[in-house]
Tab-separated table of C-alpha atoms and ligand atoms in Angstrom:
chain	number	residue	atom	x	y	z
A	1	UNK	CA	73.590	-12.603	-79.971
A	2	UNK	CA	74.387	-8.947	-79.979
A	3	UNK	CA	73.123	-6.378	-77.491
A	4	UNK	CA	72.489	-2.991	-79.078
A	5	UNK	CA	75.716	-0.731	-79.057
A	6	UNK	CA	76.146	1.676	-76.294
A	7	UNK	CA	75.035	4.438	-75.781
A	8	UNK	CA	71.752	2.767	-76.687
A	9	UNK	CA	68.640	4.719	-77.875
A	10	UNK	CA	65.747	3.574	-75.595
A	11	UNK	CA	62.164	4.482	-76.479
A	12	UNK	CA	59.708	4.330	-73.652
A	13	UNK	CA	55.863	4.774	-74.475
A	14	UNK	CA	53.508	6.424	-72.013
A	15	UNK	CA	56.381	7.866	-70.147
A	16	UNK	CA	54.957	11.215	-69.012
A	17	UNK	CA	54.739	10.193	-65.344
A	18	UNK	CA	54.666	7.402	-62.802
A	19	UNK	CA	56.385	4.034	-63.798
A	20	UNK	CA	57.186	5.311	-67.405
A	21	UNK	CA	59.185	8.331	-65.986
A	22	UNK	CA	61.009	6.108	-63.569
A	23	UNK	CA	61.938	3.860	-66.424
A	24	UNK	CA	63.425	6.766	-68.444
A	25	UNK	CA	65.426	7.935	-65.351
A	26	UNK	CA	66.694	4.231	-64.843
A	27	UNK	CA	68.004	3.961	-68.472
A	28	UNK	CA	69.485	7.488	-68.344
A	29	UNK	CA	71.425	6.434	-65.204
A	30	UNK	CA	72.909	3.653	-67.314
A	31	UNK	CA	74.133	6.216	-69.929
A	32	UNK	CA	71.467	5.468	-72.362
A	33	UNK	CA	69.665	8.167	-74.588
A	34	UNK	CA	65.983	8.145	-74.007
A	35	UNK	CA	62.950	8.870	-76.271
A	36	UNK	CA	60.057	9.920	-74.040
A	37	UNK	CA	56.684	9.166	-75.661
A	38	UNK	CA	53.305	10.131	-74.362
A	39	UNK	CA	50.025	11.935	-75.249
A	40	UNK	CA	50.360	14.302	-72.482
A	41	UNK	CA	52.873	16.843	-73.891
A	42	UNK	CA	53.305	18.996	-70.799
A	43	UNK	CA	54.190	16.057	-68.576
A	44	UNK	CA	56.230	14.488	-71.308
A	45	UNK	CA	58.321	17.746	-71.331
A	46	UNK	CA	58.652	17.367	-67.405
A	47	UNK	CA	60.137	13.801	-67.912
A	48	UNK	CA	62.525	15.172	-70.581
A	49	UNK	CA	63.589	17.812	-68.157
A	50	UNK	CA	64.024	15.293	-65.275
A	51	UNK	CA	66.270	13.105	-67.595
A	52	UNK	CA	68.372	16.109	-68.535
A	53	UNK	CA	68.474	17.404	-65.015
A	54	UNK	CA	70.074	14.035	-64.108
A	55	UNK	CA	72.698	14.503	-66.681
A	56	UNK	CA	71.036	12.277	-69.423
A	57	UNK	CA	70.019	12.804	-72.934
A	58	UNK	CA	66.263	12.704	-73.941
A	59	UNK	CA	63.774	13.977	-76.442
A	60	UNK	CA	60.002	14.013	-76.179
A	61	UNK	CA	57.697	12.882	-79.014
A	62	UNK	CA	53.879	13.163	-78.564
A	63	UNK	CA	52.589	10.277	-80.709
A	64	UNK	CA	49.302	8.247	-80.201
A	65	UNK	CA	50.955	4.755	-79.982
A	66	UNK	CA	47.509	3.212	-81.129
A	67	UNK	CA	47.982	4.781	-84.552
A	68	UNK	CA	50.375	2.956	-86.789
A	69	UNK	CA	51.330	5.988	-88.904
A	70	UNK	CA	52.174	8.018	-85.794
A	71	UNK	CA	54.327	5.162	-84.448
A	72	UNK	CA	56.249	4.906	-87.662
A	73	UNK	CA	56.820	8.761	-87.692
A	74	UNK	CA	57.939	8.668	-84.047
A	75	UNK	CA	60.575	5.904	-84.826
A	76	UNK	CA	61.835	7.860	-87.907
A	77	UNK	CA	62.196	10.990	-85.822
A	78	UNK	CA	63.887	9.139	-82.869
A	79	UNK	CA	66.325	7.480	-85.312
A	80	UNK	CA	67.043	10.964	-86.985
A	81	UNK	CA	67.802	12.754	-83.728
A	82	UNK	CA	69.260	9.983	-81.461
A	83	UNK	CA	70.113	7.094	-83.645
A	84	UNK	CA	68.537	3.644	-84.196
A	85	UNK	CA	66.300	2.408	-81.455
A	86	UNK	CA	67.846	-0.511	-79.736
A	87	UNK	CA	65.582	-0.992	-76.980
A	88	UNK	CA	61.690	-0.472	-76.854
A	89	UNK	CA	59.704	-0.272	-73.596
A	90	UNK	CA	55.941	-0.698	-74.097
A	91	UNK	CA	54.655	1.124	-70.975
A	92	UNK	CA	51.593	3.167	-72.101
A	93	UNK	CA	48.216	1.828	-71.053
A	94	UNK	CA	44.599	3.038	-71.302
A	95	UNK	CA	41.716	1.541	-69.377
A	96	UNK	CA	38.497	2.132	-67.715
A	97	UNK	CA	37.696	0.394	-64.518
A	98	UNK	CA	34.136	-0.639	-65.223
A	99	UNK	CA	31.901	-3.836	-65.014
A	100	UNK	CA	31.955	-5.560	-68.389
A	101	UNK	CA	28.192	-5.485	-68.794
A	102	UNK	CA	28.402	-1.693	-68.573
A	103	UNK	CA	31.480	-1.144	-70.831
A	104	UNK	CA	31.087	0.277	-74.324
A	105	UNK	CA	32.704	-1.489	-77.207
A	106	UNK	CA	34.702	1.792	-77.889
A	107	UNK	CA	36.208	1.552	-74.303
A	108	UNK	CA	37.020	-2.128	-74.684
A	109	UNK	CA	38.616	-1.741	-78.075
A	110	UNK	CA	40.647	1.317	-76.925
A	111	UNK	CA	41.963	-0.703	-73.935
A	112	UNK	CA	43.206	-3.465	-76.371
A	113	UNK	CA	44.399	-0.840	-78.971
A	114	UNK	CA	46.762	0.950	-76.612
A	115	UNK	CA	47.788	-1.917	-74.337
A	116	UNK	CA	48.150	-4.795	-77.002
A	117	UNK	CA	47.847	-3.607	-80.688
A	118	UNK	CA	50.404	-0.822	-79.988
A	119	UNK	CA	52.942	-3.506	-79.060
A	120	UNK	CA	52.461	-4.934	-82.608
A	121	UNK	CA	52.884	-1.414	-84.111
A	122	UNK	CA	56.108	-0.697	-82.090
A	123	UNK	CA	57.564	-4.190	-82.884
A	124	UNK	CA	57.062	-3.615	-86.653
A	125	UNK	CA	58.451	-0.095	-86.517
A	126	UNK	CA	61.541	-1.176	-84.423
A	127	UNK	CA	62.362	-4.319	-86.378
A	128	UNK	CA	64.346	-2.954	-89.358
A	129	UNK	CA	66.433	-0.859	-87.069
A	130	UNK	CA	67.201	-3.735	-84.636
A	131	UNK	CA	68.049	-6.039	-87.549
A	132	UNK	CA	70.566	-3.414	-88.749
A	133	UNK	CA	72.009	-3.226	-85.202
A	134	UNK	CA	72.256	-7.093	-85.114
A	135	UNK	CA	70.156	-7.150	-81.907
A	136	UNK	CA	67.710	-5.448	-79.667
A	137	UNK	CA	65.432	-5.764	-76.672
A	138	UNK	CA	61.672	-5.280	-76.285
A	139	UNK	CA	60.225	-4.979	-72.681
A	140	UNK	CA	56.529	-4.520	-72.221
A	141	UNK	CA	54.647	-3.631	-69.105
A	142	UNK	CA	51.958	-6.201	-68.151
A	143	UNK	CA	50.490	-6.375	-64.757
A	144	UNK	CA	49.709	-8.765	-61.816
A	145	UNK	CA	46.140	-8.498	-63.261
A	146	UNK	CA	47.317	-10.633	-66.166
A	147	UNK	CA	47.233	-13.586	-63.578
A	148	UNK	CA	44.569	-12.643	-60.992
A	149	UNK	CA	41.910	-9.938	-61.393
A	150	UNK	CA	39.745	-7.716	-59.257
A	151	UNK	CA	36.177	-6.339	-60.001
A	152	UNK	CA	35.701	-3.919	-62.831
A	153	UNK	CA	38.954	-5.078	-64.545
A	154	UNK	CA	37.991	-7.639	-67.003
A	155	UNK	CA	39.184	-5.811	-70.252
A	156	UNK	CA	42.382	-4.510	-68.423
A	157	UNK	CA	43.180	-7.908	-67.162
A	158	UNK	CA	42.593	-9.578	-70.583
A	159	UNK	CA	44.684	-7.044	-72.333
A	160	UNK	CA	47.510	-7.464	-69.785
A	161	UNK	CA	47.333	-11.381	-70.201
A	162	UNK	CA	47.646	-10.681	-73.950
A	163	UNK	CA	50.785	-8.530	-73.380
A	164	UNK	CA	52.262	-11.687	-71.660
A	165	UNK	CA	51.178	-14.036	-74.442
A	166	UNK	CA	52.286	-11.689	-77.243
A	167	UNK	CA	55.730	-11.410	-75.538
A	168	UNK	CA	56.140	-15.193	-75.832
A	169	UNK	CA	55.108	-15.190	-79.330
A	170	UNK	CA	57.405	-12.324	-80.470
A	171	UNK	CA	60.219	-13.947	-78.514
A	172	UNK	CA	59.946	-17.110	-80.668
A	173	UNK	CA	60.296	-15.442	-84.014
A	174	UNK	CA	62.721	-12.614	-83.059
A	175	UNK	CA	65.118	-14.672	-80.859
A	176	UNK	CA	67.084	-16.021	-83.808
A	177	UNK	CA	67.616	-12.376	-85.014
A	178	UNK	CA	69.321	-11.550	-81.598
A	179	UNK	CA	66.157	-9.697	-80.442
A	180	UNK	CA	65.091	-10.642	-76.730
A	181	UNK	CA	61.452	-9.934	-75.856
A	182	UNK	CA	60.197	-9.857	-72.181
A	183	UNK	CA	57.537	-8.346	-69.990
A	184	UNK	CA	57.317	-7.134	-66.411
A	185	UNK	CA	54.205	-7.467	-64.329
A	186	UNK	CA	53.947	-4.795	-61.503
A	187	UNK	CA	51.795	-5.325	-58.537
A	188	UNK	CA	50.077	-2.235	-57.022
A	189	UNK	CA	52.654	0.488	-57.328
A	190	UNK	CA	52.548	3.969	-55.628
A	191	UNK	CA	52.928	6.266	-58.529
A	192	UNK	CA	52.257	9.894	-57.631
A	193	UNK	CA	48.679	9.455	-59.065
A	194	UNK	CA	48.166	6.429	-56.736
A	195	UNK	CA	49.657	8.201	-53.835
A	196	UNK	CA	47.268	11.207	-54.208
A	197	UNK	CA	44.439	8.736	-54.116
A	198	UNK	CA	45.693	6.942	-51.134
A	199	UNK	CA	46.349	10.203	-49.234
A	200	UNK	CA	42.733	11.188	-49.849
A	201	UNK	CA	41.367	8.069	-48.079
A	202	UNK	CA	40.182	8.070	-44.397
A	203	UNK	CA	42.204	5.577	-42.197
A	204	UNK	CA	39.095	3.293	-42.176
A	205	UNK	CA	38.637	3.378	-46.012
A	206	UNK	CA	42.350	2.756	-46.440
A	207	UNK	CA	42.078	-0.235	-44.218
A	208	UNK	CA	39.218	-1.534	-46.339
A	209	UNK	CA	41.025	-0.841	-49.700
A	210	UNK	CA	44.533	-1.903	-48.736
A	211	UNK	CA	44.250	-4.076	-45.662
A	212	UNK	CA	45.743	-7.014	-47.612
A	213	UNK	CA	48.694	-4.855	-48.762
A	214	UNK	CA	49.403	-3.141	-45.642
A	215	UNK	CA	49.073	-6.070	-43.174
A	216	UNK	CA	49.191	-9.356	-45.111
A	217	UNK	CA	51.133	-9.381	-48.239
A	218	UNK	CA	54.633	-10.598	-47.947
A	219	UNK	CA	56.578	-7.392	-48.176
A	220	UNK	CA	53.866	-5.301	-46.328
A	221	UNK	CA	53.873	-2.284	-48.700
A	222	UNK	CA	53.062	-1.146	-52.268
A	223	UNK	CA	55.797	-0.993	-54.915
A	224	UNK	CA	57.732	2.041	-55.830
A	225	UNK	CA	58.018	3.133	-59.519
A	226	UNK	CA	61.871	2.656	-59.366
A	227	UNK	CA	61.505	-0.849	-58.315
A	228	UNK	CA	59.590	-1.478	-61.511
A	229	UNK	CA	62.148	0.382	-63.418
A	230	UNK	CA	65.007	-1.614	-61.989
A	231	UNK	CA	63.472	-4.870	-63.353
A	232	UNK	CA	62.975	-3.301	-66.847
A	233	UNK	CA	66.628	-1.898	-66.941
A	234	UNK	CA	67.892	-5.398	-65.863
A	235	UNK	CA	65.932	-7.265	-68.553
A	236	UNK	CA	67.167	-4.831	-71.239
A	237	UNK	CA	70.844	-5.357	-70.111
A	238	UNK	CA	73.481	-7.789	-70.992
A	239	UNK	CA	73.107	-9.293	-67.517
A	240	UNK	CA	69.795	-10.812	-68.899
A	241	UNK	CA	71.427	-12.026	-72.034
A	242	UNK	CA	69.816	-15.553	-71.816
A	243	UNK	CA	66.288	-14.370	-70.842
A	244	UNK	CA	63.618	-14.124	-73.476
A	245	UNK	CA	59.905	-14.785	-73.580
A	246	UNK	CA	59.808	-14.367	-69.780
A	247	UNK	CA	57.319	-12.363	-67.704
A	248	UNK	CA	58.909	-11.017	-64.407
A	249	UNK	CA	56.404	-10.336	-61.661
A	250	UNK	CA	57.440	-7.424	-59.446
A	251	UNK	CA	54.680	-7.372	-56.942
A	252	UNK	CA	56.018	-7.843	-53.476
A	253	UNK	CA	54.730	-11.250	-53.235
A	254	UNK	CA	50.994	-10.219	-53.825
A	255	UNK	CA	50.537	-13.054	-56.282
A	256	UNK	CA	51.281	-15.616	-53.379
A	257	UNK	CA	48.467	-14.308	-51.256
A	258	UNK	CA	44.988	-15.845	-51.412
A	259	UNK	CA	42.993	-12.770	-50.321
A	260	UNK	CA	39.730	-14.679	-49.999
A	261	UNK	CA	41.229	-16.794	-47.205
A	262	UNK	CA	41.361	-14.823	-43.916
A	263	UNK	CA	43.482	-17.164	-41.714
A	264	UNK	CA	46.186	-14.876	-40.387
A	265	UNK	CA	48.047	-16.240	-37.254
B	301	NAD	N1	50.508	1.914	-61.182
B	301	NAD	C1	50.198	0.598	-60.843
B	301	NAD	O1	49.949	0.170	-59.737
B	301	NAD	C2	50.324	-0.412	-62.045
B	301	NAD	C3	50.237	-1.851	-61.708
B	301	NAD	C4	50.317	-2.842	-62.687
B	301	NAD	C5	50.624	-2.459	-63.974
B	301	NAD	N2	50.873	-1.017	-64.296
B	301	NAD	C6	51.156	-0.750	-65.633
B	301	NAD	O2	52.374	0.064	-65.699
B	301	NAD	C7	52.280	1.063	-66.743
B	301	NAD	C8	52.545	2.367	-66.227
B	301	NAD	O3	51.471	2.666	-65.263
B	301	NAD	P1	51.366	4.047	-64.444
B	301	NAD	O4	50.372	3.816	-63.311
B	301	NAD	O5	52.712	4.576	-64.051
B	301	NAD	O6	50.751	5.047	-65.537
B	301	NAD	P2	49.275	5.220	-66.189
B	301	NAD	O7	48.672	3.879	-66.306
B	301	NAD	O8	48.573	6.193	-65.334
B	301	NAD	O9	49.681	5.939	-67.522
B	301	NAD	C9	50.096	5.401	-68.641
B	301	NAD	C10	50.628	6.557	-69.603
B	301	NAD	O10	50.108	6.055	-70.990
B	301	NAD	C11	49.768	7.278	-71.586
B	301	NAD	N3	48.922	6.948	-72.772
B	301	NAD	C12	47.633	6.465	-72.756
B	301	NAD	N4	47.400	6.305	-74.069
B	301	NAD	C13	48.256	6.591	-74.865
B	301	NAD	C14	48.551	6.548	-76.308
B	301	NAD	N5	47.512	6.210	-77.099
B	301	NAD	N6	49.738	6.912	-76.830
B	301	NAD	C15	50.669	7.278	-75.964
B	301	NAD	N7	50.663	7.299	-74.661
B	301	NAD	C16	49.410	6.945	-74.067
B	301	NAD	C17	49.035	8.121	-70.652
B	301	NAD	O11	49.027	9.436	-71.037
B	301	NAD	C18	49.841	7.933	-69.373
B	301	NAD	O12	50.673	8.978	-69.191
B	301	NAD	C19	51.029	0.766	-67.567
B	301	NAD	O13	51.061	-0.157	-68.526
B	301	NAD	C20	50.146	0.232	-66.346
B	301	NAD	O14	49.033	-0.651	-66.917
B	301	NAD	C21	50.660	-0.101	-63.292
C-alpha cells in the first residue's frame, strides 16, 4: 500500500488556532505542504504565517466544511496551488454546551453537520486524488467525550462517537485502495482559548472545575496541542503503515479515572 509521495499536501480543517494550528506546524516540520482551512480568515492567516515563519509551505482557504460545494471548491484550489491532497485531517468542530432539553434542532444539526457530515464531504472530495496517488491517509479528531460524557455535552459527545464509528466504516471500504483512516481522541487540552478560561478562574473555582485533572488523573495535567498533533502526524506517517480504523486516545490517562469514586489514598 502506497503512502502519498513526499512532500505531501496535507489539508487540515478548522486550523485557525489551537489543536488545528499545532497539527499544521507538526506536518510542516516533517516537510509537508499544508492547506489551512477555517471560517475565521484572520486567524487562518496567522496559522499560514506561523507555518511560513517555521520554514514551511502553506496556503489558507476559508471554506465552510459543512457545505459540499465549498469543500469541493477547496480541494480543487488546493490541488491547483499545492498538488493533490494526500492527507486530510478533519479537525474542525462546532458545538454548543447546553442541556439537550434546551437545545434547538438548528444547534443539534449544526453540531452533526460540522463534526460528522463534513467528514463525508472531505472523504468524497479527497477520494479521486488519493486514488490517483495510489494511497492516502484521513485522520479525524474525535474526543474523549466519544467514550464518556459530561453534562451539557450530549450532541457533542454523540457527534464525536459518530466520528469514531465513521472512521471504522471508511477504513473498511478504503483500505483495499491503500487509504488508511484513523481518528485521535484528545482529552482536555490547554489550547490558548482554554488557557484564557483557566487563567480567569479563582483558585477555589479551578479546584472545583479541574480537581480531577490536577490531582487525580494519571499524568496530573492537561494536554498540550502539540501532543495531539504528534499523534496525528504519527498516524499519517509510514510508521503507522499497518494502522487503520483505529481511534487513538491522547488523554493523559483520563479515561482510566472513575471521577465518581472518591477513594484517593
Ligand atoms: N481543546 C480540547 O480540550 C479538545 C478536547 C477534545 C477534542 N477536541 C477537538 O479537537 C479539535 C480542535 O479543537 P480546538 O479546541 O483546538 O478548537 P475549537 O474546537 O475551538 O475550534 C475548531 C475550529 O473549527 C472551526 N470551524 C467551525 N465550524 C467550521 C466550519 N463550518 N468550517 C470550517 N471551520 C469551522 C472554528 O472556526 C475553529 O477555529 C475539535 O475537533 C475539538 O472538538 C478538543
